[in-house]
Coordinates of C-alpha atoms in Angstrom, one line a residue:
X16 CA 113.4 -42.3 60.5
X17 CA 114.7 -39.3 62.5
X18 CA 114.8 -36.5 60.6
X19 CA 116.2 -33.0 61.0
X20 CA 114.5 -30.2 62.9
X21 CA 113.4 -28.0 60.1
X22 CA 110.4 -27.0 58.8
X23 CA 111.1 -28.3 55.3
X24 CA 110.8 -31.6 56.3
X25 CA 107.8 -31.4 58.1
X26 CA 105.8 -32.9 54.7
X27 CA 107.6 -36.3 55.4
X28 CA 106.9 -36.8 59.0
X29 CA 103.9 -38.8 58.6
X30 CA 105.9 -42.0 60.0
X31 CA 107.2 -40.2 62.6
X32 CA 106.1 -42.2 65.8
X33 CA 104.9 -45.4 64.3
X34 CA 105.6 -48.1 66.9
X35 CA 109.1 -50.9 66.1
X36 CA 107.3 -54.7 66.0
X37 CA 107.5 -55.5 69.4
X38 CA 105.8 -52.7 70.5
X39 CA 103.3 -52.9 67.7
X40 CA 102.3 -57.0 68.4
X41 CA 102.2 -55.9 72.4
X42 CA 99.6 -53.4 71.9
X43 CA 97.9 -55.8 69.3
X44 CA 97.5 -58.2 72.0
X45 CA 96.4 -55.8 75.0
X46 CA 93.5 -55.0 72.4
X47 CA 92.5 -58.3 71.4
X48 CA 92.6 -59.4 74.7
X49 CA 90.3 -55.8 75.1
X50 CA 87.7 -56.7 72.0
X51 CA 87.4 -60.5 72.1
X52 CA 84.4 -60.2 69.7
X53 CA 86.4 -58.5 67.4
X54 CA 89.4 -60.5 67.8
X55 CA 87.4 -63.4 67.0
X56 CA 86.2 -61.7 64.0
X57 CA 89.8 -61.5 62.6
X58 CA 90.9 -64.9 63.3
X59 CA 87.4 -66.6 61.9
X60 CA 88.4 -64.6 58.1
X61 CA 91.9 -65.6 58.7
X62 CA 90.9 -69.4 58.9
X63 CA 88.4 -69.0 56.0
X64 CA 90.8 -67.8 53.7
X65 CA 89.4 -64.7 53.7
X66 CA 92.5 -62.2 53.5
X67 CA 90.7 -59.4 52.4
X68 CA 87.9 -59.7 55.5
X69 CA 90.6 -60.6 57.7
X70 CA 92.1 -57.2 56.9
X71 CA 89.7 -54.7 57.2
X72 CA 88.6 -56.6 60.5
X73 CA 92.4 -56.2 61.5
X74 CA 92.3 -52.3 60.9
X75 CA 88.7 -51.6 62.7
X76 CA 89.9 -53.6 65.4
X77 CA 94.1 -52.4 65.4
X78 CA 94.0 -49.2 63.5
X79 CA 96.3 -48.4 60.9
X80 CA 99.5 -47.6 59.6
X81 CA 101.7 -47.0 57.0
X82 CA 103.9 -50.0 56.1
X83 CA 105.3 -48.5 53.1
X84 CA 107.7 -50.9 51.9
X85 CA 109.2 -52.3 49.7
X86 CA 110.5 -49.3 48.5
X87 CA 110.4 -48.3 44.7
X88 CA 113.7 -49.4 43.0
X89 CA 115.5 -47.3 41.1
X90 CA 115.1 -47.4 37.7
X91 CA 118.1 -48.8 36.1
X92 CA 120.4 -46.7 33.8
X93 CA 119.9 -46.6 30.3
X94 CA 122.2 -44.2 28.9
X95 CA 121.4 -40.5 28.9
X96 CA 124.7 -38.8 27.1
X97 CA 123.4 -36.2 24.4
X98 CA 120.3 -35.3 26.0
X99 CA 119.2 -31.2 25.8
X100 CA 118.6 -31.3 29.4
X101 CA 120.7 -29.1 32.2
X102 CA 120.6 -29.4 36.0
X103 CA 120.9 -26.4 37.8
X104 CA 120.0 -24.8 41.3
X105 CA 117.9 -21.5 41.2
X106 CA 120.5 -19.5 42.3
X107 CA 123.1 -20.7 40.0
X108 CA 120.5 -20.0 37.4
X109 CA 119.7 -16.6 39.1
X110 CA 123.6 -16.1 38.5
X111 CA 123.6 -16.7 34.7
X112 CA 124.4 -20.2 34.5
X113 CA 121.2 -21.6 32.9
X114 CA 123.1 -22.9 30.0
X115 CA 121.3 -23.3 27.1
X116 CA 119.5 -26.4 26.9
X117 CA 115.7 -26.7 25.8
X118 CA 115.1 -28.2 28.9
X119 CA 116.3 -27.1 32.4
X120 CA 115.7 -29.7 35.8
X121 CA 115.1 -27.4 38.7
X122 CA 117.4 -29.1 41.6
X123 CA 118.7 -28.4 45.1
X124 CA 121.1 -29.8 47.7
X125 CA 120.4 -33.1 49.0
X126 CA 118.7 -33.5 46.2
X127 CA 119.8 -36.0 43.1
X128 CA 118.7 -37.1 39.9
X129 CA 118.4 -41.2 39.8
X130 CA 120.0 -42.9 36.8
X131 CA 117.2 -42.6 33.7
X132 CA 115.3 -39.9 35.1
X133 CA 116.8 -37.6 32.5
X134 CA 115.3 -39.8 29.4
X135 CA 112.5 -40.0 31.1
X136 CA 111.6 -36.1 31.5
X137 CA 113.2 -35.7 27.9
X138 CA 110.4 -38.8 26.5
X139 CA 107.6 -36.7 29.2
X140 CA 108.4 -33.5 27.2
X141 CA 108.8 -34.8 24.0
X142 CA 105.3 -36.7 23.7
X143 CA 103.7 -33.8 24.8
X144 CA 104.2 -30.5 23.4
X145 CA 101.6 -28.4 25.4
X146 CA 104.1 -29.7 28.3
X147 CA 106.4 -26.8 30.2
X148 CA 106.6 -28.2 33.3
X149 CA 107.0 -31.9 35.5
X150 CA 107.9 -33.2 38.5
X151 CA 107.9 -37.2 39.6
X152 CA 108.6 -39.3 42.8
X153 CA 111.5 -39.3 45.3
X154 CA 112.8 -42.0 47.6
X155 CA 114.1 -40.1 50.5
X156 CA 117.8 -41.4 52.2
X157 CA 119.0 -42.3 55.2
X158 CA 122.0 -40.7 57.0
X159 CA 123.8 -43.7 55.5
X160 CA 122.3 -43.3 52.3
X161 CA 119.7 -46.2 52.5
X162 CA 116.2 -46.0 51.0
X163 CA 113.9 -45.2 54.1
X164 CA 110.7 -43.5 52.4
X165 CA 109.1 -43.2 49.4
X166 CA 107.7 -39.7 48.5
X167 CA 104.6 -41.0 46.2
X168 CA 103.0 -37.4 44.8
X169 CA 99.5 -37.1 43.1
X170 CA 98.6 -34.6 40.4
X171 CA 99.0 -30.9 40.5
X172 CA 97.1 -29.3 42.8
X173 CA 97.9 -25.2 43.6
X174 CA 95.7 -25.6 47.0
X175 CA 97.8 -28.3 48.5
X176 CA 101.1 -26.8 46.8
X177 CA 100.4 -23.7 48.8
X178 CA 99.8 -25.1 52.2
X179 CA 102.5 -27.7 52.0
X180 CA 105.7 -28.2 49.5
X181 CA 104.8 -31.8 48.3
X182 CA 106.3 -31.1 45.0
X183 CA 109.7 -30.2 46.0
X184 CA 112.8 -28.3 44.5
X185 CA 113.2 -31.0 41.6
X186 CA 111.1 -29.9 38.4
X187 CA 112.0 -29.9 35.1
X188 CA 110.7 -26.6 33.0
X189 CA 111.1 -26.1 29.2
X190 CA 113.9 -23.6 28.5
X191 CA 111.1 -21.3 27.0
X192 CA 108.9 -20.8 29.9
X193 CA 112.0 -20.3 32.1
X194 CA 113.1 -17.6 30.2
X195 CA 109.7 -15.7 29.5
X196 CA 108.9 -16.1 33.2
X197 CA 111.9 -16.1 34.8
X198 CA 112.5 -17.2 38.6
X199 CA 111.8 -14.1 41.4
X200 CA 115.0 -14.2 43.5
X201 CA 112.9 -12.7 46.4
X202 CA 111.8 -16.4 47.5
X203 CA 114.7 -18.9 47.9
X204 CA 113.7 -22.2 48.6
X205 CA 110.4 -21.8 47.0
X206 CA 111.3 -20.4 43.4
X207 CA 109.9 -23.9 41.5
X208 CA 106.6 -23.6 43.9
X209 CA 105.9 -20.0 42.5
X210 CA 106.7 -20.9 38.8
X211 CA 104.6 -23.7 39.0
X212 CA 101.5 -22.0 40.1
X213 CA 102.5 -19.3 37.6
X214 CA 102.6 -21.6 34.7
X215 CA 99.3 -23.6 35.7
X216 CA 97.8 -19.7 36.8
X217 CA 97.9 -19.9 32.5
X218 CA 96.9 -22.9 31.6
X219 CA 96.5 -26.0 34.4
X220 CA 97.5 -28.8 31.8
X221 CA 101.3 -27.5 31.3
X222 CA 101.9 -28.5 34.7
X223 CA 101.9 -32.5 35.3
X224 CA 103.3 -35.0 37.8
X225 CA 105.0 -38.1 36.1
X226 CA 104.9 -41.2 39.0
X227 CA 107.3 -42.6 39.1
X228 CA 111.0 -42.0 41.0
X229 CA 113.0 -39.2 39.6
X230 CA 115.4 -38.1 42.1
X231 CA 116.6 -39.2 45.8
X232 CA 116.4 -36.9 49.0
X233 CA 118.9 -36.7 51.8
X234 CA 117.8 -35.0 54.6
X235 CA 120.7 -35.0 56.3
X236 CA 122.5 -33.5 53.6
X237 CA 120.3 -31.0 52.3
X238 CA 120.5 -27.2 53.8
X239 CA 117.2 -25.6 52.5
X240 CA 118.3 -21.4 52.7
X241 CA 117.5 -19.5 55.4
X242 CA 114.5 -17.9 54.1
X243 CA 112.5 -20.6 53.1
X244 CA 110.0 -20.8 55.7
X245 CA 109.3 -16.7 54.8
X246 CA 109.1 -17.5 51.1
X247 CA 106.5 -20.2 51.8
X248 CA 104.4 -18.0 53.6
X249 CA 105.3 -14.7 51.2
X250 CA 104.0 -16.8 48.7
X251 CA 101.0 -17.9 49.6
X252 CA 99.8 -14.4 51.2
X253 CA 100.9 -13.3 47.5
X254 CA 98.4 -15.4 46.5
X255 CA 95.3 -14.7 48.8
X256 CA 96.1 -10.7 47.7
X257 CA 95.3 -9.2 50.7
X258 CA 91.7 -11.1 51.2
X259 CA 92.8 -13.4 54.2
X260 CA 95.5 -14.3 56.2
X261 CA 98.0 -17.5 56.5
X262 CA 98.2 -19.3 59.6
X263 CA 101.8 -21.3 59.9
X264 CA 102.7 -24.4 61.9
X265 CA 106.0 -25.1 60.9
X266 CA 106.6 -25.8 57.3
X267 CA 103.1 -26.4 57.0
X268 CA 100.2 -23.5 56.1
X269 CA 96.7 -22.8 55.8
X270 CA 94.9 -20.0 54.1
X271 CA 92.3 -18.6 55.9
X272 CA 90.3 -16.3 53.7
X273 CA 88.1 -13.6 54.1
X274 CA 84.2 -13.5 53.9
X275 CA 83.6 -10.5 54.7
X276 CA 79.2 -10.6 54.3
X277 CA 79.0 -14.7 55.5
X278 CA 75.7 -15.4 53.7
X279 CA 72.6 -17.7 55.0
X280 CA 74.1 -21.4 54.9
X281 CA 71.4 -24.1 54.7
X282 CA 71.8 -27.0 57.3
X283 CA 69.8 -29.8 55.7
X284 CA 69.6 -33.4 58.1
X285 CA 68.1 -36.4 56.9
X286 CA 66.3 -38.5 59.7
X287 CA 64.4 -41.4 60.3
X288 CA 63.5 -41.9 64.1
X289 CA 67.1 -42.4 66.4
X290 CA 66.1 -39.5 67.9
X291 CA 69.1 -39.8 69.7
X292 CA 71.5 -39.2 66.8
X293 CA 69.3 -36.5 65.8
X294 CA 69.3 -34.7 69.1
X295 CA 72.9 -35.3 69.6
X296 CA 73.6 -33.9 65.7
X297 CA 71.8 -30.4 66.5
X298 CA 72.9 -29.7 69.5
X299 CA 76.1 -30.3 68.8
X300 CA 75.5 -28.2 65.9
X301 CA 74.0 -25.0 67.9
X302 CA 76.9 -25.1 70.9
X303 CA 79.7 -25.9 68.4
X304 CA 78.8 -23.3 65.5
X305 CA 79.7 -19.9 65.1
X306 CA 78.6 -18.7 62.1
X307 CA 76.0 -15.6 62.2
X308 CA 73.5 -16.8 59.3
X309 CA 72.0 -20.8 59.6
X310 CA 68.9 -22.3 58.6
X311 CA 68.8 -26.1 59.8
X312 CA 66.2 -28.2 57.7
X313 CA 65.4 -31.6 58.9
X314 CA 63.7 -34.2 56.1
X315 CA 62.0 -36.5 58.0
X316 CA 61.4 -39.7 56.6
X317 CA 58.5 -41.3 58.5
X318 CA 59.4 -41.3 62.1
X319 CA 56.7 -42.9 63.9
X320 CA 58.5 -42.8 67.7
X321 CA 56.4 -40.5 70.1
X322 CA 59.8 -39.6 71.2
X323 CA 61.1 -38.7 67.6
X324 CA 58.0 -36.6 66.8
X325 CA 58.0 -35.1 70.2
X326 CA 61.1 -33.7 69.6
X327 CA 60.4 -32.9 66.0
X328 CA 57.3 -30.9 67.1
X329 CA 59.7 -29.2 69.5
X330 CA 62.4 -28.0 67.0
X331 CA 59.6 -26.8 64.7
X332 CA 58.5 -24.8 67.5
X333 CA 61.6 -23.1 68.0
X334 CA 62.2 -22.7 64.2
X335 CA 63.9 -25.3 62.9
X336 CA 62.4 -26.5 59.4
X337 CA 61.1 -29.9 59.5
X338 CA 60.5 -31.0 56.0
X339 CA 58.3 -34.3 55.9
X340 CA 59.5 -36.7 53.1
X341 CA 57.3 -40.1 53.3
X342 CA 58.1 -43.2 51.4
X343 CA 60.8 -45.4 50.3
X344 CA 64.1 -44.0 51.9
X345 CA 65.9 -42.5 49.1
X346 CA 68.6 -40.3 50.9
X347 CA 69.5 -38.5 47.6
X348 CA 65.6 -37.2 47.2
X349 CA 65.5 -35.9 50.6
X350 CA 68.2 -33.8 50.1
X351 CA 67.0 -32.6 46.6
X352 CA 63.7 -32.0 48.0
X353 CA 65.6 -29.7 51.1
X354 CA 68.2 -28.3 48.7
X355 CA 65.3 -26.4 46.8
X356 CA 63.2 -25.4 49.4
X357 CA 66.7 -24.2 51.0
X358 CA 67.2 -20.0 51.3
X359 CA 70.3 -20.2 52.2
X360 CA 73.6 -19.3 49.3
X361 CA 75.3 -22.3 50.9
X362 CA 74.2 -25.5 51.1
X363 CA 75.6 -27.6 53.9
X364 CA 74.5 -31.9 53.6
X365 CA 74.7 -33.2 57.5
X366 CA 74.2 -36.9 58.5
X367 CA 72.1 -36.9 61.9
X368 CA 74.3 -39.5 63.1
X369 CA 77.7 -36.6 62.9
X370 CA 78.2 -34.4 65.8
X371 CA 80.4 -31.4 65.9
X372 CA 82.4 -30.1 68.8
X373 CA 84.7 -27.3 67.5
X374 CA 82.9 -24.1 66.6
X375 CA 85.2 -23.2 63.4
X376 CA 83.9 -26.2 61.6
X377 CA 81.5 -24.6 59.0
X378 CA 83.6 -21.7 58.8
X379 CA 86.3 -23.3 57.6
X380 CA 84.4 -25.9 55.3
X381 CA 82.6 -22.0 54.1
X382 CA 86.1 -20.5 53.1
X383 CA 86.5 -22.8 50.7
X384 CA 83.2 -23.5 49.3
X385 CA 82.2 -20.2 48.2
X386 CA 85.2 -19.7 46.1
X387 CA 84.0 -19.6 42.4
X388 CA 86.1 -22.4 41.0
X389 CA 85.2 -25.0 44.3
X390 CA 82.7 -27.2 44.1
X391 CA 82.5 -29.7 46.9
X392 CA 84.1 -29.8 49.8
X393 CA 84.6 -32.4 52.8
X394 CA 85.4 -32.5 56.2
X395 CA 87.8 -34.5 58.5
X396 CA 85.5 -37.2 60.2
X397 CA 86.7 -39.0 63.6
X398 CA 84.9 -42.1 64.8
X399 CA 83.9 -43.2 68.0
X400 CA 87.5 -44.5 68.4
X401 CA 88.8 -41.1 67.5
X402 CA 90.1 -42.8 64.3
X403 CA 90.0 -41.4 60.7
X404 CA 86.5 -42.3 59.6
X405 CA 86.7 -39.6 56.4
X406 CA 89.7 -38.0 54.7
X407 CA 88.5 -37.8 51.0
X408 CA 87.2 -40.3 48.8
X409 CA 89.9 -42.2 47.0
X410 CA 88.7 -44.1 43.6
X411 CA 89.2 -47.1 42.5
X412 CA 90.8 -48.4 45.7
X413 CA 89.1 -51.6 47.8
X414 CA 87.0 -53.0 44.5
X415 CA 85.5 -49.2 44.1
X416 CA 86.0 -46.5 46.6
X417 CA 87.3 -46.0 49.8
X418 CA 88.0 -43.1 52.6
X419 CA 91.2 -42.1 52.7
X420 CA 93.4 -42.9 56.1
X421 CA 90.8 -44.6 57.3
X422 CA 91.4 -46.4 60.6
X423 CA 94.6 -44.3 60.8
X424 CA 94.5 -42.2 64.5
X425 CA 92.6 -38.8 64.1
X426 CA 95.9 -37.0 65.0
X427 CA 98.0 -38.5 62.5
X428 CA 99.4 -36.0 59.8
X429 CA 98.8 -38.1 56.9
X430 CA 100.7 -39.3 54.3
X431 CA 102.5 -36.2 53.1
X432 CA 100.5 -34.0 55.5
X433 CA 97.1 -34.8 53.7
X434 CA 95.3 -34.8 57.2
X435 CA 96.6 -31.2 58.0
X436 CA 96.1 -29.3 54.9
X437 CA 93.7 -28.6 52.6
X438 CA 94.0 -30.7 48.9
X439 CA 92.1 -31.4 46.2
X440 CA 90.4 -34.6 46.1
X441 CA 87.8 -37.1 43.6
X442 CA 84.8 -36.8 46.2
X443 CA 84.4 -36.2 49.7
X444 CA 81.1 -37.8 51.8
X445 CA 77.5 -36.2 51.8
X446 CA 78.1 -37.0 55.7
X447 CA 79.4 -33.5 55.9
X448 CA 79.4 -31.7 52.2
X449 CA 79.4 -28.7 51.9
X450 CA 78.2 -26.5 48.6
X451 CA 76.7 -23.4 46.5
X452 CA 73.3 -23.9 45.9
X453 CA 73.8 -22.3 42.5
X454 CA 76.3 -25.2 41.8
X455 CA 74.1 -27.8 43.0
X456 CA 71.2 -26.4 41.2
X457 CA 73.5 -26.4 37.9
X458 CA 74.5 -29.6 37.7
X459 CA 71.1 -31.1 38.6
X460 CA 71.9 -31.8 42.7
X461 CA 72.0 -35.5 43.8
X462 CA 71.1 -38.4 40.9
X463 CA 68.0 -40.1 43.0
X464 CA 67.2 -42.0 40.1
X465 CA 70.4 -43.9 40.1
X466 CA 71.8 -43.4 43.2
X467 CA 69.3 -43.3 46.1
X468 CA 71.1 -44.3 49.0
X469 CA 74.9 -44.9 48.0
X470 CA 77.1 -43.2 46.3
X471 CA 75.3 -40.1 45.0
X472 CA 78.3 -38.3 46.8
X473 CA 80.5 -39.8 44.6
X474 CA 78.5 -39.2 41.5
X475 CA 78.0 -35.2 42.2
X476 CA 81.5 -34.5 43.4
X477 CA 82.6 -36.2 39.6
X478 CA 80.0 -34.1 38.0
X479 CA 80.9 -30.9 39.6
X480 CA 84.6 -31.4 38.7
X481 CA 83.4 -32.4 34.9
X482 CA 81.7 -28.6 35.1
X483 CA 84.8 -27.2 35.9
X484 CA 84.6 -27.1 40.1
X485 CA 87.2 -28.9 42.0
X486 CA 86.6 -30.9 45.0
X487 CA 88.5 -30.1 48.4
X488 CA 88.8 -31.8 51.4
X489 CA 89.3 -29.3 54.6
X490 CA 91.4 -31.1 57.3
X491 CA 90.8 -28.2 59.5
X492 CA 87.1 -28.8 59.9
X493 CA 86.9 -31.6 62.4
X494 CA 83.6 -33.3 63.3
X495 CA 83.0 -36.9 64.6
X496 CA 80.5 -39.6 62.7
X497 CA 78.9 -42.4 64.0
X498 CA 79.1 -43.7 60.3
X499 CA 75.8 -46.4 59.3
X500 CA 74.6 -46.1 63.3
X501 CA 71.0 -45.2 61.9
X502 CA 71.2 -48.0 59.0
X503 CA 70.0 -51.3 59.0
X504 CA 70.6 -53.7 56.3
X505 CA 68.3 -56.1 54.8
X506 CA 68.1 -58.5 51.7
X507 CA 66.4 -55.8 49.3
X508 CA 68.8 -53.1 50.8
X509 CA 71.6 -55.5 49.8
X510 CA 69.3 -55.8 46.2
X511 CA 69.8 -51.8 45.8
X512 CA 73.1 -51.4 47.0
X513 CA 74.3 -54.2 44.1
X514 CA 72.8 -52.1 41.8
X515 CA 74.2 -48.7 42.7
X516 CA 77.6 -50.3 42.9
X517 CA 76.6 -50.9 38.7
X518 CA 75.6 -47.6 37.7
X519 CA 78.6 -46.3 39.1
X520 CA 81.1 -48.3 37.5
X521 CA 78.5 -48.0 34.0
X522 CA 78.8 -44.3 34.5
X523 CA 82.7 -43.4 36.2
X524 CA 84.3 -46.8 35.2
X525 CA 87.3 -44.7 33.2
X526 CA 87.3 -42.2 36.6
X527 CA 87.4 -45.5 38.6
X528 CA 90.4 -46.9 37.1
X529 CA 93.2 -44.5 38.1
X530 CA 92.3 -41.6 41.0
X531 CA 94.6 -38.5 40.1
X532 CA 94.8 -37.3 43.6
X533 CA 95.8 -40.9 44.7
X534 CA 99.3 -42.4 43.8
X535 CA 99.2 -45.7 41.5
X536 CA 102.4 -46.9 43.8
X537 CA 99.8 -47.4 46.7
X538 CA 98.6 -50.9 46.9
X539 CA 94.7 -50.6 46.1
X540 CA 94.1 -53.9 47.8
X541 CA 94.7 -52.4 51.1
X542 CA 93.3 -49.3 53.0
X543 CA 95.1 -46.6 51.8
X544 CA 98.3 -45.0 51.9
X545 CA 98.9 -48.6 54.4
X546 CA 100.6 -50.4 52.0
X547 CA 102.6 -50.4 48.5
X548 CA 101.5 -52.1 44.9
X549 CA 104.3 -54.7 44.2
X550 CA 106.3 -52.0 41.4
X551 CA 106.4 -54.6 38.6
X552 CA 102.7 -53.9 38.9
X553 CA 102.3 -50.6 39.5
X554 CA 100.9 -48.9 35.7
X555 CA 102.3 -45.1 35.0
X556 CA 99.5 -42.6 34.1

């Protein structure tokens, strides 16, 4: 849909661009006709019955894209006279005119309650007395006030609230918080971000996202106030307190913060012959790297190619650590075995089969992960294709996990700008992890017992955030992965991955079953944020 050109609406551009059918089936065809293998790929599932097959075939070979529809229907009215709820704009409660209500819905224009949203925050606030603050979902209008997109938010997150307005003006606030914290007239536009992340400042559970739709959005009838762009950024420098500085591209913003004594950062690549990955991984790494301070270790997991330990012998000679680690491949063991033997403060997992080429990379990955309450944190991964290979680790989607966007185009923003600023996520890939040593070393590093060659990602992100470290994912730092290029399957690999695929679901299966940084709405049968759930399925968490 064409919306207007302001920098509040940049959050819902991410279907911006997205080709009409007949463009769409034209370009389908010049790439079938491109990639007959492929082609022939799809339309062997497709004959098999194999829908699922058929589709991720269909998206390695097509890409993807968001096909959001149908929308969410509106829940029908069920009567909401007598509630102790008022509706209100900041400014006319700025003016006085909170009423007096126990609980007050934060609103703006172009913004409107749907019929049963009120009972529903009421029932929210009710259940839940340690409750002072929700938001929900929005369907966003049309000029002619037609359903066009749905606005499907995950759970509260202060990182991604700060770098993009994905809540929105529509919260609902217990009278009692309103009044003892008042809103600061200094920031129109963004006076429910800053009491949010003042009420969750105190206590993270008062703040909580309820999915399912709560109000509509018009565009084209909203007029966010002049300032809203400077109270975005006011805020967020407000935030960083002097110890950074905020970068703006339209409505959207990063924090860049300060390290002001980068420490050692430990570079640790498991290999096994390919010296070709390998060689391409470090040199990529020394051209396209500029922090002062790195140690790169490389576990080498008995490489018998003259060329392999040619070069090996070579990057030991000009001081690169090459850690031998014979026997069985157990990918999590290497990098345990590294991890301790690392000196550096920051610990930085590499696959040798990623390559960077832009020098911020571990700088901005850095930023983040030496904050005291981060744990992991990811990187954006491109393909060969320049496609999304990594963009977070979404749970419980695809029969267990799945990257998020993937097989979307490496310069798309991402469903509510999740590809162009930093969020928290469940787990990110040990492709490119980055993380404290004194936070791996706490929570007992990688599980090699249980997860040797899959999923020990997965397992240490969850484990970090069960210690009290979130996981983010850092769209900023851009690398390229040649994803499973150095793997080779085989029955007993098969054997081992079955069995990793049980000891996750024995140990996360309750994680597994609803992703809080994911949306239920989103159909988990597809690849994600492509497609929506059918609603009469869709469970409420």
């Amino acid at each position: 849909m064409r919306l207007p050109p302001h920098p509040a609406f940049d959050i819902l551009r991410f279907a911006d661009g997205q080709p009409g059918p007949a463009r769409r089936w034209l370009v389908r065809l010049l790439l079938a006709l491109k990639r007959p293998g492929e082609a022939r790929d799809v339309a062997r599932a497709l004959l098999a019955g194999k829908r699922v097959r058929a589709r991720d075939r269909a998206a390695i070979l097509w890409g993807s894209r968001h096909a959001l529809r149908p929308l969410p229907p509106l829940p029908p009215d069920r009567g909401e006279a007598g509630l102790d709820l008022h509706v209100a704009t900041p400014a006319e409660i700025l003016s006085g005119g909170a009423g007096t209500a126990a609980l007050v819905v934060l609103t703006a224009p172009g913004h409107r309650l749907v019929p049963g949203a009120a009972a529903a925050i009421a029932e929210a606030f009710a259940a839940d007395p340690g409750l002072f603050a929700l938001y929900g979902d929005a369907v966003v209008l049309g000029a002619g006030g037609e359903p066009r997109l749905p606005v499907l938010r995950p759970a509260f997150d202060p990182d991604y609230l700060l770098a993009a307005d994905y809540v929105g003006p529509v919260v609902a606030v217990r009278r009692t918080a309103l009044d003892r914290l008042g809103l600061d007239p200094s920031l129109p536009g963004a006076e429910a971000a800053d009491l949010l992340l003042r009420l969750a400042a105190e206590d993270p559970s008062a703040v909580r996202h309820l999915p399912r739709p709560l109000s509509t959005w018009s565009p084209a009838a909203a007029s966010p106030p002049e300032g809203w762009a400077s109270s975005r950024r006011t805020l967020a420098e407000r935030h960083l307190a002097g110890a950074g500085r905020v970068e703006a591209a339209g409505g959207l913003l990063t924090l860049r913060r300060d390290l002001p004594a980068p420490p050692l950062v430990s570079l640790i690549i498991p290999t096994r012959d390919r010296v070709e990955l390998l060689r391409a991984c470090i040199e990529s790494i020394r051209a396209h790297t500029d922090w002062p301070s790195l140690e790169i270790i490389v576990c080498d997991n008995d490489s018998r190619h003259p060329r392999t330990l040619a070069y090996l012998q070579r990057l030991a000679a000009e001081g690169v650590r090459v850690l031998p680690c014979p026997g069985p491949f157990n990918f999590a063991a290497m990098n345990n075995r590294a991890a301790a033997e690392a000196h550096g403060a920051l610990l930085v997992f590499v696959n040798n089969d990623v390559v960077a080429h832009r020098p911020d990379w571990l700088r901005r990955m850095a930023e983040e992960a030496l904050r005291p309450e981060v744990g992991a944190v990811g990187a954006k991964l491109l393909d060969v294709r320049e496609r999304i290979q990594h963009g977070g680790i979404v749970l419980g989607t695809g029969g267990l996990v799945t990257h998020a966007h993937r097989h979307f185009s490496g310069t798309a923003p991402g469903y509510l700008a999740s590809l162009r600023v930093t969020h928290r996520v469940s787990a990110v890939t040990a492709a490119c992890l980055a993380v404290e040593a004194k936070k791996f070393r706490a929570v007992g590093g990688f599980d090699e017992a249980a997860f040797a060659v899959d999923f020990n990602d997965v397992d240490l992100c969850l484990r970090l955030d069960a210690a009290g470290y979130r996981t983010l994912m850092v769209p900023g730092a851009v690398l390229h992965h040649h994803e499973a290029a150095s793997r080779r399957w085989n029955p007993e690999a098969r054997l081992r991955h079955e069995a990793e695929v049980a000891a996750l679901r024995a140990r996360w299966g309750e994680r597994l079953a609803a992703d809080p940084w994911y949306h239920p709405g989103f159909d988990p049968r597809a690849g994600t944020y492509e497609r929506l759930r059918p609603w009469a399925e869709a469970p409420l968490r």
